[in-house]
Amino acid sequence: MDPSIHLVERRERRGKRVASLAMIAVIVVLGASLFGMFAFLETNAAFGTVEDVSDSLICDPDDYDLSFPALGRLSEVYTSDGVLLGKITERNSQPVPINEIPDIVRDAVVSAEDGDFYDHEGIDFSSILSAAIDNARYEGTRGGSTITQQIIKKNVLSDEITLDRKICEAVIAAELERTFTKDEILEFYLNSQFFGANAYGVAAASQEYFGKDLDDVSIAEAAAIAVPIRNPSYYDMRHETQERLDIFLDRRNSVIKQMEKNGFISEEESLAAQAEPLEPIPRQSFEEVDPRIILEAKERLLADPSYGLGDTYLERKRAIFGCPANDTECEGGGGLTITVTVNYEQQLEANRILRSWFRDREGPTGAIAMIENETGAIRVISSGLDYGDDFAAGERKYDLAVEGRRQAGSSFKPLALIAALENGSQFGWPITLGSYWDQTSPQKIECGFPCSPQGDIWTVNNAGGGGSGITTLEQATYTSKNTVYAQVSFAVGPENIVEAAHRVGIDSPLSPVLSIALGTQSVTPLEMAAAYSTLANYGEKVDSYLIESVVDADGNVIYEHEPTRARVLDAALSASVVRTLEKVPRSGGTAPRANIGRPQFGKTGTAQNFQDVWFVGGIPQYTTAVWVGYADAQIEMVSFYVYNEKEDREQFVKRAYGGSVAGPVWNDFMTYITQDLPVEEFPPNPDGTEAFFRVPKTEVPDVSDMDEDEAEDAIHKAGLRAKVELVASAEEEGTFLDQSPAAGSEVTQGGIVTVRFSSGIPPEMINLIGLSLEDVEAAITLFNEESGLNLSWTLQNFPTDEPSAFGRVVGTNPPAGSLLEAEQLVIIFVGVPDLGD
């Protein structure tokens, strides 16, 4: 088409719009005022007259995308195992061409929502005035929007109640009517409208509520399908209360009567339909299709030019959705066959398990993400809630597995461990899994900068509050000691933990705060699965992906994924982390309930105040992340019920932990995944793995100027065990006497340092009777060292007739057991032969 002709046509259309805007403005302003919007007009008094309003609030339809996709060229999405999930549309409906939608269904929706649809030009002025008068008279809120206006409100403009939006809605509705035929408008509406219970479009609604194809629904069922459009939560044909069911039935019969009034059905048909009982089938819990997968595929294709669909967003949009139905000059696009990595059967089982475990709509829910380690293929992304707008029915329009960023809790510790093994230093020696740490709880860490509400002191407790002495970093990992990992974070530097986490697969933004090692940063289940998959691959990161291939309508392969592998961690380091995490699901670890009886590794996570719980782990073939929490906010998970499917009973949960809630869910899902899967072992340890388990050296601290508690704390901080002895001494109670090994000695971590303090009780004379002179000297020397009395001694012969006493001590002055004083002289009597006079 000649561009100049096109410009003239646009100007002519704009002129017609401006000419009709005054009438639209009059009607809308009148209706708005009767809706109770005088206050709005008063606050916008600068508009002045109606003519001023129309001049000020003109909106140009050319500024908006008013195109509809051509239904015959919609792209299809298949799972990796060949199941058709659905077609990609801009609202994720499962579309049916208008000529395949029975008249009875079309007539029911038109009668319910816009009886004059085929007569008006986008705005039904009589309906607006009628609704406004009714609302003013009865203080109601009946709307006057046509089907065309509803499309504009839901797809083009916002739904805020303002005068300028209402006028703009009317203008664009009129333009939509000029651009499309009535059948095209109705076709889009019937295929895109939300009908409640996760049903988008009349075809999905027919299957959802009655388990029928559109051709098989009755008049009464067609009318019932149309009822939820106005308010899916309020008009619920499966509601538990009879009162609400009666409300629904009254509305359905009202639609049937309107169908009769409009001439769509006879009086006889109307009466028969009204008498038909309301019998929806039980809810199918969304096992037919998972809209979130289609939506995620669509978003990835639109956002990334690497799939070969175009360099710009508009080019990619045209390639996916095809030409607009009203653009006769457009060619190509649409009709793509898109294969995603998700396994349909595994996805269904994940959905089923989550819905089985978490049955209370007002309670916690969960999410599962699983990645194939060898390829990076995303096999499962499951949320415990259905997709949709019906919040009250437990539906959400976001994917908890992909978009649900929540605190990872202790499941983040292995990522901090990676940074520690790579960069960490303790006492000048590299940090290893064999290094020893103080596990005392609570642990007070002097940050040297503001790091907590208390200032520069960060106080950390272990789960349950227990902990004393020292432990290896390996044991602190599989028993999940917060106090140890707080010290690790301080020693390693949180910025290094952030870098390591991003390197292995975490894409969410992370703040370099000390508490990051304890999992206070928010991540998604899919990211955690990707990060642990890097560990399962011994440090090779295989980029996770959802789009397997894209084939155009002519069978040409536009895109086919090729796995990309990059080494991001040392293989031996990664293997050492996996070896450690293998102990988590065993006895002594935090998740024995996640044990599936084959080679596996994993880590529990429990966020602060039990608000989010995790189990992330894998086998050689797959890595899976399970998150449990509340869908819309971080709420403490205490005193609630889950359904334990294996034991076939409800189970009361006093407080949620990763090992007690998320771990068993992981177990159930992975038991299903592995039921026909060969048992594989993780690869042998690469060369150098044992180096990460060696026990490093440390330096014995000088505790000579400390009291008992301070000395014990300093020794633990050095990775050593403290043995404190109280020794009888004339020194004041609590006075340091000595330590062994000596301060500054280089020793292996985990060893014992003995420290002696005075008990404050004066020592007693030791028993020397029967000792040889050689033994006497050694005993007194040792006594002096331990007591600090610095005794002196002298020998005195003592004649005796007993040969066994010759050369041995037969007595002392003071005698054994007597109290001694510092520098006291001790007389030692030694037996000699009695020679007489």
PDB file of N, CA, C and O in Angstrom, residues 29 45-56:
ATOM      1  N   VAL A  29     -19.393  10.726  30.967  1.00  0.00           N
ATOM      2  CA  VAL A  29     -19.382  11.620  32.124  1.00  0.00           C
ATOM      3  C   VAL A  29     -20.690  11.530  32.884  1.00  0.00           C
ATOM      4  O   VAL A  29     -20.732  11.493  34.115  1.00  0.00           O
ATOM      5  N   ALA A  45     -11.442  20.074  38.349  1.00  0.00           N
ATOM      6  CA  ALA A  45     -12.266  21.186  37.905  1.00  0.00           C
ATOM      7  C   ALA A  45     -11.628  21.973  36.774  1.00  0.00           C
ATOM      8  O   ALA A  45     -12.311  22.705  36.048  1.00  0.00           O
ATOM      9  N   ALA A  46     -10.343  21.829  36.595  1.00  0.00           N
ATOM     10  CA  ALA A  46      -9.667  22.567  35.524  1.00  0.00           C
ATOM     11  C   ALA A  46     -10.175  22.166  34.146  1.00  0.00           C
ATOM     12  O   ALA A  46     -10.006  22.906  33.174  1.00  0.00           O
ATOM     13  N   PHE A  47     -10.823  21.006  34.042  1.00  0.00           N
ATOM     14  CA  PHE A  47     -11.356  20.586  32.756  1.00  0.00           C
ATOM     15  C   PHE A  47     -12.466  21.517  32.287  1.00  0.00           C
ATOM     16  O   PHE A  47     -12.676  21.697  31.093  1.00  0.00           O
ATOM     17  N   GLY A  48     -13.233  22.064  33.249  1.00  0.00           N
ATOM     18  CA  GLY A  48     -14.299  22.996  32.881  1.00  0.00           C
ATOM     19  C   GLY A  48     -15.478  22.272  32.274  1.00  0.00           C
ATOM     20  O   GLY A  48     -16.075  21.407  32.880  1.00  0.00           O
ATOM     21  N   THR A  49     -15.844  22.606  31.065  1.00  0.00           N
ATOM     22  CA  THR A  49     -17.030  22.070  30.409  1.00  0.00           C
ATOM     23  C   THR A  49     -16.773  20.689  29.851  1.00  0.00           C
ATOM     24  O   THR A  49     -15.641  20.214  29.816  1.00  0.00           O
ATOM     25  N   VAL A  50     -17.859  20.043  29.404  1.00  0.00           N
ATOM     26  CA  VAL A  50     -17.734  18.738  28.761  1.00  0.00           C
ATOM     27  C   VAL A  50     -16.854  18.827  27.543  1.00  0.00           C
ATOM     28  O   VAL A  50     -16.051  17.942  27.254  1.00  0.00           O
ATOM     29  N   GLU A  51     -16.978  19.935  26.812  1.00  0.00           N
ATOM     30  CA  GLU A  51     -16.123  20.091  25.627  1.00  0.00           C
ATOM     31  C   GLU A  51     -14.658  20.132  26.036  1.00  0.00           C
ATOM     32  O   GLU A  51     -13.783  19.575  25.361  1.00  0.00           O
ATOM     33  N   ASP A  52     -14.370  20.793  27.197  1.00  0.00           N
ATOM     34  CA  ASP A  52     -12.993  20.829  27.668  1.00  0.00           C
ATOM     35  C   ASP A  52     -12.511  19.421  28.020  1.00  0.00           C
ATOM     36  O   ASP A  52     -11.375  19.056  27.767  1.00  0.00           O
ATOM     37  N   VAL A  53     -13.413  18.637  28.629  1.00  0.00           N
ATOM     38  CA  VAL A  53     -13.034  17.261  28.974  1.00  0.00           C
ATOM     39  C   VAL A  53     -12.668  16.481  27.731  1.00  0.00           C
ATOM     40  O   VAL A  53     -11.661  15.795  27.660  1.00  0.00           O
ATOM     41  N   SER A  54     -13.496  16.596  26.707  1.00  0.00           N
ATOM     42  CA  SER A  54     -13.233  15.831  25.492  1.00  0.00           C
ATOM     43  C   SER A  54     -11.945  16.269  24.842  1.00  0.00           C
ATOM     44  O   SER A  54     -11.211  15.453  24.294  1.00  0.00           O
ATOM     45  N   ASP A  55     -11.619  17.557  24.902  1.00  0.00           N
ATOM     46  CA  ASP A  55     -10.372  18.024  24.305  1.00  0.00           C
ATOM     47  C   ASP A  55      -9.163  17.537  25.092  1.00  0.00           C
ATOM     48  O   ASP A  55      -8.120  17.249  24.522  1.00  0.00           O
ATOM     49  N   SER A  56      -9.317  17.449  26.428  1.00  0.00           N
ATOM     50  CA  SER A  56      -8.172  17.121  27.273  1.00  0.00           C
ATOM     51  C   SER A  56      -7.876  15.636  27.331  1.00  0.00           C
ATOM     52  O   SER A  56      -6.742  15.233  27.504  1.00  0.00           O
TER      53      SER A  56
END
